[in-house]
Amino acid sequence: MLSSHPGAIYQQDNARPHTARLSQQCLQGYDVLPWPTRSPDLSPIENVWDALGRQLQPSQDTGELTAQMQRLWQDLPQGVISDLIESMPRRISACIAARGGFTTY
């Protein structure tokens, strides 16, 4: 995937699966943005994935899983996304106040 984007810089959050030996081997030869471990994740998309994941039903069939995710994504109320975007100033302020440490957001 990365090879189709020459000059791209990969960003990952240093979560345990991303720091595994196999993951690190896959990233050799690519530029990786330095990122502190256990840094707060301010991306609202993480909250959206969480909301979708809580509604996801187990499935053995990848086609059904894909269809289920597409339905959940389409049915996601715009208000959920709007609320997350509107929360960004509070989230950033909390992160600054915590000096980059954990926050309740």
XYZ file of N, CA and C in Angstrom:
315
model
N 0.822 -1.192 0.000
C 0.000 0.000 0.000
C 0.866 1.254 0.000
N 1.848 1.313 0.888
C 2.689 2.505 0.958
C 3.526 2.689 -0.295
N 3.881 1.588 -0.945
C 4.730 1.701 -2.127
C 4.022 2.431 -3.266
N 2.698 2.492 -3.223
C 1.961 3.209 -4.275
C 1.895 4.707 -4.007
N 2.499 5.155 -2.906
C 2.507 6.579 -2.554
C 3.935 7.035 -2.265
N 4.745 7.211 -3.314
C 6.135 7.611 -3.069
C 6.205 8.949 -2.349
N 7.111 9.024 -1.389
C 7.290 10.253 -0.623
C 6.331 10.387 0.550
N 5.409 9.434 0.702
C 4.448 9.494 1.803
C 5.166 9.246 3.126
N 4.643 9.843 4.165
C 5.151 9.627 5.516
C 4.058 8.914 6.294
N 4.398 7.778 6.883
C 3.447 6.973 7.602
C 3.333 7.476 9.031
N 2.102 7.580 9.528
C 1.882 7.956 10.920
C 1.169 6.811 11.617
N 1.683 6.409 12.757
C 1.017 5.418 13.576
C 1.156 5.847 15.028
N 0.293 5.325 15.877
C 0.219 5.830 17.243
C 1.028 5.043 18.269
N 1.909 4.191 17.812
C 2.754 3.389 18.702
C 1.961 2.458 19.603
N 0.752 2.106 19.195
C 0.000 1.090 19.932
C 0.780 -0.222 19.851
N 0.573 -1.093 20.793
C 1.352 -2.328 20.865
C 1.390 -3.099 19.543
N 0.246 -3.266 18.835
C 0.334 -4.000 17.563
C 1.215 -3.298 16.531
N 1.312 -1.983 16.614
C 2.110 -1.232 15.645
C 3.601 -1.294 15.953
N 3.932 -1.616 17.183
C 5.344 -1.681 17.553
C 5.867 -3.115 17.532
N 5.020 -4.061 17.182
C 5.449 -5.458 17.086
C 6.526 -5.598 16.016
N 7.365 -6.576 16.184
C 8.491 -6.785 15.273
C 8.033 -6.876 13.816
N 6.973 -7.647 13.552
C 6.490 -7.809 12.189
C 6.022 -6.474 11.605
N 5.305 -5.694 12.409
C 4.849 -4.385 11.936
C 6.038 -3.481 11.612
N 7.026 -3.487 12.491
C 8.204 -2.656 12.274
C 8.981 -3.096 11.039
N 9.047 -4.402 10.795
C 9.727 -4.904 9.599
C 9.021 -4.426 8.334
N 7.694 -4.401 8.371
C 6.920 -3.944 7.200
C 7.172 -2.474 6.900
N 7.519 -1.706 7.926
C 7.714 -0.268 7.743
C 9.154 0.097 7.395
N 10.061 -0.872 7.392
C 11.450 -0.566 7.062
C 11.526 -0.039 5.640
N 12.271 1.018 5.469
C 12.425 1.620 4.149
C 11.413 2.744 3.907
N 10.501 2.976 4.858
C 9.514 4.051 4.728
C 9.755 5.098 5.804
N 9.409 6.327 5.489
C 9.497 7.385 6.488
C 8.329 7.247 7.452
N 8.642 7.258 8.745
C 7.617 7.157 9.777
C 7.706 8.416 10.638
N 6.580 9.075 10.817
C 6.522 10.281 11.627
C 6.815 9.923 13.079
N 7.769 10.603 13.709
C 8.032 10.309 15.121
C 6.778 10.637 15.940
N 6.421 9.743 16.829
C 5.208 9.935 17.617
C 5.454 9.381 19.004
N 5.172 10.150 20.036
C 5.431 9.644 21.387
C 4.508 8.474 21.733
N 5.032 7.517 22.476
C 4.194 6.408 22.909
C 3.163 6.907 23.903
N 2.010 6.282 23.879
C 0.914 6.591 24.787
C 0.475 8.048 24.690
N 0.624 8.646 23.522
C 0.177 10.021 23.339
C -1.337 10.037 23.182
N -1.973 11.140 23.561
C -3.425 11.194 23.426
C -3.831 11.203 21.958
N -4.900 10.532 21.668
C -5.396 10.483 20.307
C -6.545 11.470 20.190
N -6.323 12.544 19.479
C -7.339 13.583 19.354
C -8.192 13.424 18.103
N -7.973 12.384 17.350
C -8.717 12.205 16.115
C -10.149 11.765 16.402
N -11.136 12.544 15.962
C -12.534 12.155 16.197
C -12.906 10.834 15.526
N -12.186 10.430 14.502
C -12.543 9.191 13.804
C -12.426 7.989 14.737
N -11.537 8.054 15.732
C -11.412 6.958 16.690
C -12.723 6.759 17.445
N -13.394 7.868 17.796
C -14.679 7.765 18.472
C -15.761 7.211 17.556
N -15.682 7.552 16.272
C -16.644 7.032 15.302
C -16.443 5.525 15.155
N -15.184 5.074 15.036
C -14.915 3.638 14.923
C -15.428 2.912 16.160
N -15.254 3.518 17.323
C -15.725 2.907 18.558
C -17.248 2.765 18.544
N -17.949 3.828 18.132
C -19.413 3.797 18.072
C -19.886 2.713 17.102
N -19.226 2.616 15.961
C -19.601 1.591 14.988
C -19.276 0.196 15.512
N -18.119 0.051 16.125
C -17.686 -1.244 16.632
C -18.605 -1.793 17.711
N -19.191 -0.907 18.531
C -20.105 -1.357 19.572
C -21.398 -1.909 18.988
N -21.742 -1.516 17.775
C -22.965 -1.996 17.139
C -22.732 -3.213 16.243
N -21.480 -3.488 15.958
C -21.130 -4.561 15.035
C -21.467 -5.927 15.617
N -22.109 -6.755 14.817
C -22.446 -8.120 15.223
C -21.387 -9.081 14.685
N -21.030 -10.096 15.457
C -20.034 -11.063 14.978
C -20.480 -11.710 13.667
N -19.509 -11.965 12.813
C -19.801 -12.588 11.531
C -18.603 -13.404 11.088
N -18.861 -14.565 10.515
C -17.801 -15.410 9.962
C -17.557 -15.092 8.496
N -18.477 -14.353 7.906
C -18.447 -14.080 6.471
C -17.971 -12.646 6.232
N -16.856 -12.471 5.512
C -16.327 -11.130 5.289
C -17.268 -10.271 4.452
N -18.024 -10.886 3.541
C -18.980 -10.128 2.743
C -20.077 -9.539 3.614
N -20.595 -10.340 4.538
C -21.629 -9.857 5.464
C -21.063 -8.796 6.392
N -19.838 -9.010 6.850
C -19.194 -8.027 7.724
C -19.029 -6.696 7.000
N -18.610 -6.746 5.758
C -18.468 -5.533 4.957
C -19.812 -4.844 4.773
N -20.838 -5.611 4.437
C -22.181 -5.041 4.248
C -22.695 -4.434 5.548
N -22.441 -5.119 6.658
C -22.867 -4.618 7.964
C -22.191 -3.285 8.281
N -20.887 -3.196 8.047
C -20.163 -1.947 8.301
C -20.679 -0.823 7.410
N -20.947 -1.136 6.154
C -21.473 -0.111 5.249
C -22.833 0.391 5.719
N -23.699 -0.526 6.191
C -25.014 -0.113 6.714
C -24.859 0.755 7.954
N -23.994 0.326 8.868
C -23.776 1.101 10.090
C -23.237 2.490 9.773
N -22.302 2.554 8.823
C -21.723 3.846 8.430
C -22.794 4.761 7.843
N -23.619 4.218 6.961
C -24.675 5.021 6.335
C -25.717 5.474 7.351
N -25.974 4.651 8.353
C -26.991 4.973 9.355
C -26.464 5.826 10.502
N -25.162 6.077 10.525
C -24.579 6.886 11.591
C -25.158 8.292 11.528
N -25.804 8.742 12.604
C -26.400 10.080 12.567
C -25.341 11.168 12.380
N -25.622 12.125 11.539
C -24.699 13.237 11.302
C -24.410 13.973 12.607
N -25.378 13.953 13.517
C -25.192 14.621 14.807
C -24.027 14.065 15.597
N -23.774 12.763 15.471
C -22.641 12.153 16.169
C -21.339 12.773 15.674
N -21.221 12.905 14.378
C -20.003 13.484 13.793
C -19.901 14.970 14.134
N -21.006 15.685 14.025
C -21.015 17.121 14.352
C -20.617 17.346 15.811
N -21.155 16.527 16.714
C -20.815 16.673 18.137
C -19.329 16.446 18.374
N -18.766 15.449 17.684
C -17.334 15.188 17.844
C -16.494 16.350 17.341
N -16.878 16.902 16.208
C -16.134 18.045 15.665
C -16.249 19.244 16.601
N -17.446 19.477 17.116
C -17.644 20.611 18.028
C -16.911 20.415 19.349
N -16.599 19.168 19.712
C -15.889 18.911 20.968
C -14.384 19.161 20.848
N -13.889 19.365 19.646
C -12.432 19.483 19.453
C -11.789 20.601 20.267
N -12.351 21.813 20.331
C -11.688 22.835 21.171
C -11.557 22.393 22.631
N -12.587 21.756 23.193
C -12.507 21.274 24.578
C -11.475 20.162 24.705
N -11.433 19.261 23.714
C -10.494 18.153 23.759
C -9.050 18.648 23.683
N -8.809 19.611 22.820
C -7.456 20.159 22.679
C -7.056 20.910 23.938
N -7.978 21.696 24.501
C -7.680 22.415 25.750
C -7.354 21.436 26.877
N -8.127 20.347 26.971
C -7.871 19.348 28.007
C -6.503 18.694 27.805
N -6.133 18.455 26.575
C -4.843 17.844 26.268
C -3.703 18.793 26.653
N -3.878 20.065 26.331
C -2.856 21.057 26.699
C -2.739 21.152 28.213
N -3.899 21.195 28.905
C -3.886 21.283 30.367
C -3.225 20.067 30.998
N -3.378 18.917 30.368
C -2.771 17.677 30.881
C -1.335 17.518 30.401
N -0.829 18.530 29.700
C 0.541 18.504 29.176
C 0.789 17.273 28.319
N -0.223 16.949 27.489
C -0.090 15.818 26.583
C -0.402 14.482 27.210
N -0.768 14.491 28.481
C -1.103 13.242 29.161
C -2.538 12.833 28.899
N -2.986 11.850 29.643
C -4.336 11.336 29.446
C -5.379 12.358 29.884
N -6.486 12.360 29.186
C -7.608 13.226 29.512
C -8.861 12.362 29.607
N -9.956 12.978 30.017
C -11.219 12.233 30.093
C -11.914 12.181 28.747
N -11.387 12.864 27.748
C -11.993 12.830 26.407
C -11.472 11.670 25.632
